[in-house]
Amino acid sequence: MPIRASRRPALRWAIPVVALSLITAGCGAGDTPSTEGVSGAIGSTSDINPKGVDELRDGGNLRLATTSFPANWNTLSTDGNDGEIADIERPLMPRAFDTNAAGELTVNHDYFTDVQLTNTSPQQVTYTINPKAVWSDGNPITWEDIASQAKALNGTDKRFLIAITVGFDRVEKVERGVDDRQAVITFRQPFTEWRGQFAGNMSLFPKSVTADPESFNKGLVDNMGPTAGPFLVQSTDRGQGRIVLGRNPNWWGAKPKLDTITYTVLDRNAWVGGLQNNELDAVLLSNLDDATTVRRSSGVVVRRAPGNRWRHITFNGAPGSILADPALRVAISKAIDRQGIATAVQNGLVEQPKPLNNHVFLEGQTGYQDNSLGFDPDAAARELDALGWKLNGDTREKDGRKLVIRDVMYNDDTWVQIARIIQQNLARIGVELTIDTKPGAGFFTDVIIPGDFDTAQFSYIGDAFPLSSIPQTYGYNPGDWQNNFGHIGSPELNALIDRTLSELDPKKAIELANEVDRKVFEEGHSLPLTQSEGNWGVRADIANFGSPGLASYDYTKIGFMK
C-alpha cells in the first residue's frame, strides 16, 4: 500500500557534503539525539509506552495529522489505496488477525472466534465470525460480506477498480458454513499468504460497498460507509480539513478509553510545529531536525522502533516514456548511491544507517537478504555509452533527445533533499534530473496513477504479510495495473510470482520471493531507498501509542495517563 509522505519506502545515495548539511543544519555539538538501545531491525521491538487501562483516565481527544482529505474511503480501490487513509480507518474496520512487534499473529476475537486452514487439497480456510459483530448500520457481519469482497477482488470483472487481489484471484468459491456467521473459502490454486486476506493492510468491508462496481469505485468517494470498530466517523469537514472519530455506541468489545480521535489535514512540514504548539498529540518524524526539535520541547518525547514504511523510487517504463528501456533504468539505478542517501537522511536517527536492499522483506523480517545490483557509477556510464546515450556537454543525448528525467514527489523537505542528492549522483554520469514537487491532495489520483512522472518518490508500508502485495506491485497485467504505476514487468516475472504465491512451504516461498526480488531489480522496476526510522513525537502522557514496529494497535487501550 503506497503513501505519499515519507512514511513507507526508502532511498540510497552518495554522501555529498552539501546534502549532509541540508539534513543537519541547525544542530550543534551535542544536539544529535541518542540512538542508544534502538534496534536496527523490524520485528524486534515497539515503543508505545505500554500501560494498563486502569492507569488511564476515561475520555480525551487524540489529535493526529494527515496530509490530505481521503480521495476515496475505500482502501481496496485504486483511488483509496493510500496508507494515510488506511491509518484513519484502522479503528473503524474489521481485521482477522492482530500482530505483535515480532510479527506473530493471533486471531482478533472481536471479529472472529476462529480462523483456520481446514483443508489443503483443495486449500480451504474457514472464518467463524463473532456472533456479536455488527456493522454500524445495525446489519450483522456475515459470510456474505466475505463472499462479496472476494468476488470484487478476484480480478475477473475489470469494472472494479481494485488496488490489489490479495489472493482472491486464486479463490474458487466462498460458501456459507454452519450458519450465516461462518464463511468457507475454497481455493482453486494454493495461496501461501491466506492469513493476510483480511489482515495487515487489508480490512473487511460490508457487502454494500463491494457488491457492484459503482458502489465499489464511487460509493465511498465523499463519505465513509458502514464501519465496525470501537470508533466510527463522527463528523467530517472537507473544507476545514477535519475528520473526527467518536466511540461506536454499538461496539461489543472493550470500551475505548478515548472519546474521540481527530485528524487534521496539514502540510507535512507543519506537523512538528503543530506538536510544539499543542495543536497535535503525535506526529511521525522524518528527519534529524524533527527529532531534535521534539527533544527540546517540553511535554513531548521521541518514541522509536524500526519502522515498517520504506521510501523508494518508482520508474516509469510505459511506452513512450524516456525510461521505457529496462537497460536504461538499470544503468541509472546503479548510479544512485543509496548508502549515501541512508547516511545523510538517517544520521543520528539510527545506529547504523543503511539502505533497504529488498522489495519484499523489511530488514529484520525472516527472508530479508540483499538482492540489489549495487552502486557502480562507472559501470552505469559504460552501459549508457553502450546504449547510445552519448555525452554532449554535461548531458547525454540519443537521437536528438536529451537524457532529462522528471522526478515527482510529495512536497516534503526530506523527499526534496533526497532528490537533490540523486540529482548530484546522476549529474556525474551525464543524466539531468529535474525536481517536480506536488501537493498531497490528488497526488496518487492525479499524478501517480495516470503516470505523470519519469521517476516518482513515495513510500510503501510493509507488514507481517510481505508476499501478498507482490503481484499487486510487480505483476505485469496490462489493463489491470493495480499498484504497478510504472507499467513495468514481464511474463517471466509473472510466472515466478505465481510460483511464489502457490508455494505453501514457508521456507520455499521465501526462497522464491527473493528470486522475485532479484528479478525486480534486474528489470529496473523500482529502487528501494531506506526503511523508515520509525520515530514519532508523542505527548509524554499518552499511553499505548507511538512507534509500534510491526505491532497492531489496540485502539480501545490508547489514552491519556491519570
XYZ file of C-alpha atoms in Angstrom:
562
model
C 0.000 0.000 0.000
C 1.586 3.293 -1.071
C 1.953 6.524 0.883
C 2.769 9.954 -0.440
C 4.627 11.359 2.568
C 7.898 9.952 3.890
C 6.171 7.076 5.635
C 6.738 3.949 3.600
C 9.784 3.203 1.395
C 13.380 4.354 1.468
C 16.211 5.686 -0.733
C 20.002 5.440 -1.062
C 22.650 7.755 -2.436
C 26.218 9.065 -2.265
C 27.226 11.400 0.552
C 27.896 14.844 -0.870
C 28.739 17.256 1.924
C 26.122 19.697 0.689
C 23.416 17.072 1.113
C 24.501 16.259 4.635
C 24.318 19.910 5.525
C 20.721 20.022 4.343
C 19.786 17.362 6.877
C 21.785 18.539 9.856
C 21.516 22.295 9.556
C 20.873 23.961 12.894
C 22.195 21.099 15.022
C 25.274 21.926 17.002
C 27.530 19.671 19.030
C 25.575 17.551 21.452
C 22.267 18.127 19.652
C 22.136 14.784 17.876
C 19.522 12.534 19.501
C 20.949 9.407 21.057
C 20.366 6.143 19.233
C 21.287 4.056 22.255
C 19.117 0.994 22.669
C 17.456 1.351 19.269
C 17.403 -1.883 17.301
C 18.276 -1.636 13.641
C 15.750 -4.231 12.505
C 11.997 -4.542 12.308
C 10.380 -7.400 14.231
C 12.329 -6.798 17.400
C 10.564 -4.131 19.409
C 7.912 -1.465 19.679
C 7.840 1.764 21.682
C 4.278 2.732 22.606
C 4.516 3.490 26.350
C 2.518 0.385 27.355
C 0.184 0.910 30.314
C -2.743 -0.958 31.816
C -6.159 0.548 31.188
C -6.567 1.127 34.932
C -3.708 3.628 34.684
C -5.568 5.700 32.069
C -8.234 8.300 32.521
C -11.532 7.985 30.717
C -12.101 10.339 27.829
C -9.916 12.691 25.876
C -9.287 13.584 22.255
C -6.223 12.228 20.435
C -5.180 14.804 17.833
C -3.349 13.484 14.776
C -2.410 14.826 11.345
C -2.821 13.693 7.748
C -1.567 15.353 4.569
C -4.871 15.366 2.666
C -8.542 14.502 2.906
C -9.311 10.972 1.632
C -9.856 10.857 -2.113
C -11.813 7.640 -1.615
C -12.566 5.951 1.714
C -12.495 2.534 0.035
C -8.894 1.427 0.627
C -9.469 -1.598 -1.630
C -9.817 0.733 -4.629
C -7.060 2.332 -6.670
C -8.006 5.837 -5.515
C -8.253 4.817 -1.853
C -5.172 2.606 -1.684
C -3.266 5.125 0.417
C -1.526 4.432 3.704
C -2.821 7.615 5.303
C -6.416 6.631 4.578
C -5.716 3.168 5.948
C -4.306 4.710 9.132
C -7.506 6.698 9.651
C -9.655 3.607 9.118
C -7.783 1.183 11.388
C -10.007 1.933 14.426
C -13.064 1.531 12.211
C -12.789 -1.693 10.220
C -12.537 -5.437 10.927
C -9.300 -7.418 10.577
C -8.865 -11.126 11.168
C -5.522 -11.053 12.971
C -3.651 -8.907 15.454
C 0.130 -8.656 15.201
C 2.776 -8.198 17.883
C 6.151 -6.479 17.466
C 7.724 -9.736 16.264
C 5.097 -10.082 13.531
C 3.445 -13.030 15.296
C -0.286 -13.431 14.682
C -3.260 -14.024 16.923
C -6.897 -14.173 15.847
C -8.709 -10.896 16.502
C -11.548 -12.233 18.628
C -13.524 -9.017 18.445
C -14.379 -10.074 14.903
C -13.658 -13.804 14.566
C -13.870 -16.583 17.116
C -11.654 -18.721 14.890
C -9.772 -18.573 11.568
C -8.279 -21.866 10.419
C -6.762 -23.611 7.434
C -9.182 -26.540 7.389
C -8.037 -28.367 4.249
C -5.035 -28.375 1.934
C -6.339 -30.385 -1.039
C -8.037 -28.244 -2.098
C -6.902 -25.441 0.176
C -9.777 -24.257 2.365
C -9.906 -21.589 5.057
C -12.811 -21.291 7.482
C -13.693 -17.959 9.089
C -16.029 -18.129 12.083
C -17.411 -14.671 12.797
C -18.009 -13.372 16.313
C -21.820 -13.545 16.766
C -21.745 -10.081 18.370
C -20.078 -8.391 15.382
C -22.283 -5.861 13.595
C -21.810 -3.015 11.157
C -22.562 0.496 12.323
C -25.819 0.469 10.343
C -27.031 -2.427 12.515
C -26.556 -5.210 9.985
C -24.662 -8.260 11.218
C -21.273 -9.143 9.738
C -21.874 -12.376 7.827
C -20.300 -14.760 5.339
C -21.918 -12.692 2.578
C -19.604 -9.747 3.352
C -16.602 -12.040 2.917
C -18.023 -13.576 -0.264
C -18.817 -10.185 -1.771
C -15.320 -8.830 -1.119
C -13.743 -12.000 -2.513
C -15.747 -11.624 -5.728
C -14.937 -7.920 -6.103
C -11.209 -8.532 -5.694
C -10.851 -11.632 -7.870
C -9.908 -9.534 -10.897
C -12.371 -11.056 -13.375
C -14.672 -8.025 -13.595
C -12.428 -5.206 -14.794
C -15.074 -2.638 -13.911
C -13.981 -2.992 -10.284
C -11.025 -0.597 -9.964
C -9.212 -2.720 -7.422
C -5.824 -1.911 -5.933
C -4.930 -5.493 -5.028
C -6.276 -9.020 -5.463
C -4.520 -10.336 -2.300
C -5.034 -13.929 -3.408
C -8.714 -13.670 -4.250
C -7.828 -14.280 -7.895
C -6.993 -17.813 -6.683
C -10.313 -18.386 -4.912
C -12.783 -20.797 -6.490
C -15.720 -20.064 -4.216
C -16.870 -18.730 -0.866
C -19.676 -20.672 0.798
C -21.865 -20.365 3.849
C -20.600 -22.562 6.681
C -22.647 -23.924 9.548
C -24.621 -20.679 9.655
C -24.512 -17.099 8.391
C -21.650 -16.379 10.776
C -19.243 -18.752 9.065
C -17.542 -18.487 5.667
C -15.589 -21.260 3.950
C -13.145 -20.098 1.284
C -12.060 -22.747 -1.232
C -9.024 -22.035 -3.398
C -8.618 -23.417 -6.921
C -4.913 -22.565 -6.676
C -2.906 -22.516 -3.425
C -2.229 -19.172 -1.788
C 0.681 -19.101 0.622
C -0.384 -15.969 2.499
C -4.028 -16.740 3.100
C -3.832 -15.181 6.581
C -3.343 -11.753 5.026
C -6.605 -11.621 3.075
C -8.399 -9.754 5.879
C -5.436 -8.611 7.970
C -2.407 -6.351 7.965
C -3.104 -3.542 5.498
C -6.337 -5.224 4.347
C -9.656 -4.925 6.131
C -13.131 -6.344 5.579
C -15.723 -4.013 4.044
C -19.503 -4.536 4.086
C -21.175 -6.068 1.050
C -22.937 -2.742 0.414
C -19.527 -1.383 -0.652
C -18.214 -4.376 -2.613
C -21.406 -5.657 -4.258
C -21.093 -3.852 -7.595
C -18.558 -1.698 -9.481
C -20.450 1.554 -8.949
C -20.605 1.246 -5.159
C -17.031 -0.096 -5.042
C -15.497 2.661 -7.165
C -17.615 5.653 -6.180
C -19.720 4.775 -3.143
C -17.156 5.991 -0.608
C -15.721 8.955 -2.515
C -17.459 11.561 -0.388
C -18.138 9.758 2.879
C -17.280 6.598 4.756
C -19.862 3.821 4.659
C -20.801 1.357 7.422
C -17.955 0.537 9.791
C -17.451 -1.989 12.594
C -14.849 -0.887 15.086
C -14.528 0.670 18.513
C -14.754 4.042 16.755
C -16.841 5.370 13.897
C -16.773 8.519 11.789
C -18.468 11.130 13.930
C -18.051 14.091 11.595
C -16.082 15.282 8.560
C -15.397 18.732 7.153
C -13.580 18.657 3.830
C -13.372 22.454 3.707
C -11.736 22.676 7.127
C -9.732 19.513 6.595
C -11.083 17.812 9.716
C -12.130 14.218 10.445
C -13.434 13.260 13.890
C -13.774 9.657 15.001
C -16.009 9.019 18.024
C -16.853 5.996 20.146
C -19.121 3.482 18.446
C -22.190 3.188 20.726
C -22.893 -0.286 19.314
C -19.371 -1.602 19.894
C -19.463 -5.019 21.518
C -15.832 -5.159 22.667
C -13.882 -3.383 25.407
C -14.903 0.243 25.850
C -12.332 2.658 24.369
C -10.577 4.980 26.819
C -10.584 7.884 24.332
C -13.735 9.818 23.488
C -12.520 10.930 20.079
C -9.649 10.812 17.598
C -9.340 13.921 15.446
C -7.391 14.079 12.172
C -6.428 17.489 10.794
C -5.200 17.993 7.241
C -1.815 19.721 7.467
C 1.158 20.087 5.199
C 3.774 17.584 6.311
C 6.265 20.344 7.127
C 3.832 21.798 9.697
C 3.406 18.643 11.769
C 6.204 19.193 14.273
C 5.142 22.816 14.731
C 1.629 21.593 15.492
C 3.037 19.271 18.138
C 5.106 22.074 19.671
C 2.110 24.411 19.755
C -0.097 21.813 21.474
C -2.318 21.503 18.408
C -1.382 17.861 17.798
C -0.604 14.981 20.143
C 1.560 12.729 17.964
C 3.353 13.066 14.634
C 5.655 10.940 12.520
C 9.157 12.425 12.395
C 11.019 12.369 9.094
C 14.468 13.797 9.807
C 17.016 14.767 12.429
C 15.748 18.333 12.719
C 12.284 16.997 13.604
C 13.688 14.691 16.279
C 15.922 17.393 17.734
C 13.034 19.867 17.890
C 10.842 17.351 19.716
C 13.567 16.504 22.215
C 13.943 20.192 23.053
C 10.191 20.644 23.573
C 8.509 20.186 26.928
C 5.854 17.579 27.498
C 6.695 15.503 24.418
C 9.038 12.582 23.800
C 10.511 10.725 20.844
C 9.214 7.179 20.625
C 11.305 4.995 18.365
C 11.248 1.485 16.980
C 12.274 0.340 13.493
C 9.508 1.368 11.128
C 7.510 -0.638 8.597
C 7.435 2.107 5.961
C 10.028 2.349 3.219
C 10.983 5.046 0.779
C 11.633 4.186 -2.834
C 11.846 5.414 -6.416
C 9.395 4.083 -8.993
C 10.454 4.267 -12.645
C 8.009 4.913 -15.493
C 8.576 2.258 -18.123
C 5.405 2.788 -20.112
C 5.738 3.016 -23.917
C 6.865 6.495 -24.904
C 8.466 7.214 -21.543
C 12.089 8.249 -21.671
C 12.776 5.298 -19.327
C 10.913 2.684 -21.374
C 14.171 0.755 -21.961
C 14.873 -1.548 -18.979
C 18.629 -1.410 -19.632
C 18.480 2.374 -19.264
C 16.601 2.107 -15.979
C 19.123 -0.398 -14.624
C 22.066 1.794 -15.598
C 20.524 4.781 -13.838
C 19.796 2.648 -10.775
C 23.468 1.741 -10.473
C 24.429 5.427 -10.382
C 22.301 6.212 -7.320
C 24.283 5.857 -4.092
C 21.634 4.556 -1.730
C 24.085 4.068 1.147
C 24.962 7.732 0.882
C 21.279 8.637 0.983
C 20.750 6.476 4.044
C 23.745 8.007 5.803
C 22.586 11.538 5.132
C 18.897 11.046 5.905
C 19.282 8.759 8.913
C 22.483 10.050 10.519
C 21.728 10.470 14.217
C 18.368 8.724 13.880
C 19.509 5.093 13.778
C 22.658 3.369 14.959
C 23.880 2.248 11.545
C 22.175 3.941 8.594
C 21.888 1.585 5.667
C 19.814 1.262 2.519
C 16.953 -1.191 2.168
C 18.087 -3.868 -0.281
C 14.890 -5.819 -0.851
C 11.499 -5.026 -2.390
C 9.631 -7.765 -0.498
C 11.025 -8.068 3.023
C 11.931 -5.413 5.555
C 15.251 -5.715 7.295
C 14.754 -7.960 10.309
C 11.936 -9.973 8.753
C 12.567 -13.626 8.100
C 13.630 -13.836 4.467
C 15.392 -10.482 4.189
C 18.587 -10.555 2.113
C 20.473 -8.159 -0.133
C 19.423 -8.751 -3.742
C 20.386 -5.321 -5.074
C 22.598 -4.628 -8.104
C 24.985 -2.411 -6.154
C 26.282 1.129 -6.561
C 28.633 1.393 -9.544
C 28.566 4.758 -11.367
C 31.452 3.778 -13.644
C 29.527 0.735 -14.849
C 26.439 2.922 -15.245
C 28.367 5.320 -17.501
C 29.695 2.458 -19.647
C 26.230 0.982 -20.004
C 24.784 4.337 -21.059
C 27.517 4.646 -23.696
C 26.697 1.167 -24.990
C 23.007 2.092 -25.212
C 23.847 5.049 -27.442
C 23.338 7.760 -24.835
C 26.450 9.855 -25.541
C 27.696 12.872 -23.617
C 27.084 16.212 -25.317
C 28.447 18.764 -22.898
C 27.124 17.922 -19.436
C 24.089 15.924 -20.580
C 23.769 12.738 -22.596
C 21.782 12.613 -25.819
C 20.451 9.952 -28.160
C 18.726 10.594 -31.481
C 18.490 14.283 -30.603
C 16.763 13.644 -27.245
C 18.459 14.787 -24.041
C 18.547 12.392 -21.099
C 16.487 14.577 -18.767
C 14.348 12.876 -16.113
C 11.495 14.495 -14.183
C 11.392 13.272 -10.575
C 7.959 13.753 -8.960
C 7.299 13.684 -5.222
C 5.083 14.974 -2.453
C 6.289 18.402 -1.338
C 8.187 17.329 1.757
C 11.631 18.535 2.837
C 13.096 15.051 3.189
C 11.916 13.931 -0.233
C 13.340 17.079 -1.817
C 16.658 16.586 -0.028
C 16.831 13.021 -1.299
C 16.024 14.210 -4.823
C 18.855 16.736 -4.672
C 21.298 14.012 -3.739
C 20.080 11.819 -6.590
C 20.353 14.845 -8.848
C 24.036 15.156 -7.929
C 24.601 11.408 -8.366
C 23.123 11.367 -11.845
C 24.878 14.554 -12.944
C 28.158 12.665 -12.537
C 27.159 10.319 -15.369
C 25.537 12.943 -17.609
C 21.890 12.455 -16.617
C 19.885 15.557 -15.745
C 17.229 15.284 -13.026
C 14.551 17.918 -12.565
C 12.661 18.049 -9.261
C 8.870 18.393 -9.507
C 7.036 18.672 -6.176
C 3.289 18.136 -5.836
C 0.723 18.814 -3.084
C -0.709 15.934 -1.076
C -4.243 16.397 -2.422
C -4.676 14.301 -5.542
C -1.078 13.057 -5.501
C -1.998 9.477 -6.433
C -5.263 10.118 -8.266
C -3.976 12.923 -10.492
C -0.249 12.217 -10.763
C 0.936 8.707 -9.897
C -1.923 6.559 -11.237
C -2.035 8.415 -14.618
C 1.766 8.035 -14.882
C 2.602 11.744 -14.931
C 6.268 11.189 -14.000
C 9.563 9.773 -15.227
C 10.543 8.780 -11.715
C 8.394 9.142 -8.609
C 9.192 9.054 -4.921
C 6.727 7.879 -2.303
C 6.530 5.314 0.469
C 5.168 1.806 0.841
C 4.011 0.116 4.021
C 5.305 -3.317 4.921
C 3.553 -5.642 7.342
C 3.554 -9.204 8.608
C 2.286 -10.401 5.198
C 5.122 -9.430 2.838
C 4.162 -11.742 -0.044
C 0.581 -10.558 -0.508
C 1.437 -7.371 -2.376
C 3.986 -8.885 -4.801
C 1.534 -9.325 -7.714
C -0.165 -6.027 -6.908
C 3.050 -4.062 -7.378
C 5.339 -6.157 -9.576
C 2.918 -8.166 -11.707
C 2.657 -7.197 -15.382
C -1.029 -7.158 -16.290
C -1.888 -4.545 -18.940
C -5.273 -3.029 -18.253
C -5.149 -4.164 -14.625
C -2.099 -2.348 -13.291
C -3.158 -2.113 -9.631
C -0.034 -0.680 -7.887
C 2.342 -1.216 -10.798
C 2.356 2.503 -11.501
C 5.370 2.357 -13.829
C 3.832 -0.385 -16.043
C 6.993 -2.496 -15.813
C 7.265 -6.273 -15.763
C 7.403 -9.406 -17.884
C 5.672 -12.750 -18.414
C 8.720 -14.428 -16.878
C 8.360 -12.414 -13.690
C 4.620 -13.126 -13.626
C 5.323 -16.860 -13.749
C 7.838 -16.579 -10.909
C 5.373 -14.581 -8.831
C 2.736 -17.236 -9.445
C 5.090 -19.999 -8.267
C 5.923 -18.000 -5.150
C 2.332 -17.408 -4.113
C 1.407 -21.041 -4.805
C 4.117 -22.452 -2.532
C 2.648 -23.470 0.829
C 6.035 -24.421 2.304
C 7.076 -21.175 4.055
C 10.812 -21.738 3.559
C 10.465 -22.437 -0.160
C 8.098 -19.474 -0.559
C 10.720 -17.178 0.958
C 13.398 -18.505 -1.403
C 11.136 -17.890 -4.381
C 10.217 -14.416 -3.111
C 13.890 -13.489 -3.119
C 14.167 -14.698 -6.705
C 11.270 -12.364 -7.492
C 13.063 -9.520 -5.750
C 16.276 -10.020 -7.733
C 14.280 -10.045 -10.964
C 12.537 -6.811 -9.965
C 15.954 -5.178 -9.523
C 17.115 -6.561 -12.884
C 14.082 -5.123 -14.679
C 14.707 -1.665 -13.236
C 11.167 -1.641 -11.884
C 11.903 0.484 -8.817
C 14.626 1.166 -6.343
C 14.195 0.747 -2.570
C 15.934 3.506 -0.672
C 15.606 3.376 3.098
C 13.405 1.803 5.711
C 11.632 4.228 7.999
C 13.434 5.158 11.192
C 10.113 4.725 12.975
C 10.476 7.877 15.063
C 7.367 9.539 16.452
C 6.966 12.674 18.510
C 4.294 11.944 21.122
C 2.939 13.690 24.199
C 4.528 12.097 27.236
C 1.192 11.322 28.911
C -0.179 9.258 26.004
C -0.109 5.503 26.540
C -0.233 2.536 24.180
C 0.533 4.673 21.119
C 3.715 5.725 19.387
C 6.156 3.694 17.312
C 4.676 0.175 17.009
C 7.031 -1.529 14.550
C 5.089 -4.472 13.112
C 2.603 -4.497 16.005
C -1.032 -3.517 15.527
C -2.627 -1.027 17.899
C -5.437 -1.862 20.298
C -7.442 1.312 19.887
C -9.529 0.575 22.984
C -6.386 0.906 25.121
C -4.935 4.130 23.703
C -5.430 7.012 26.085
C -4.046 9.621 28.475
C -2.467 8.628 31.755
C -4.105 9.683 35.012
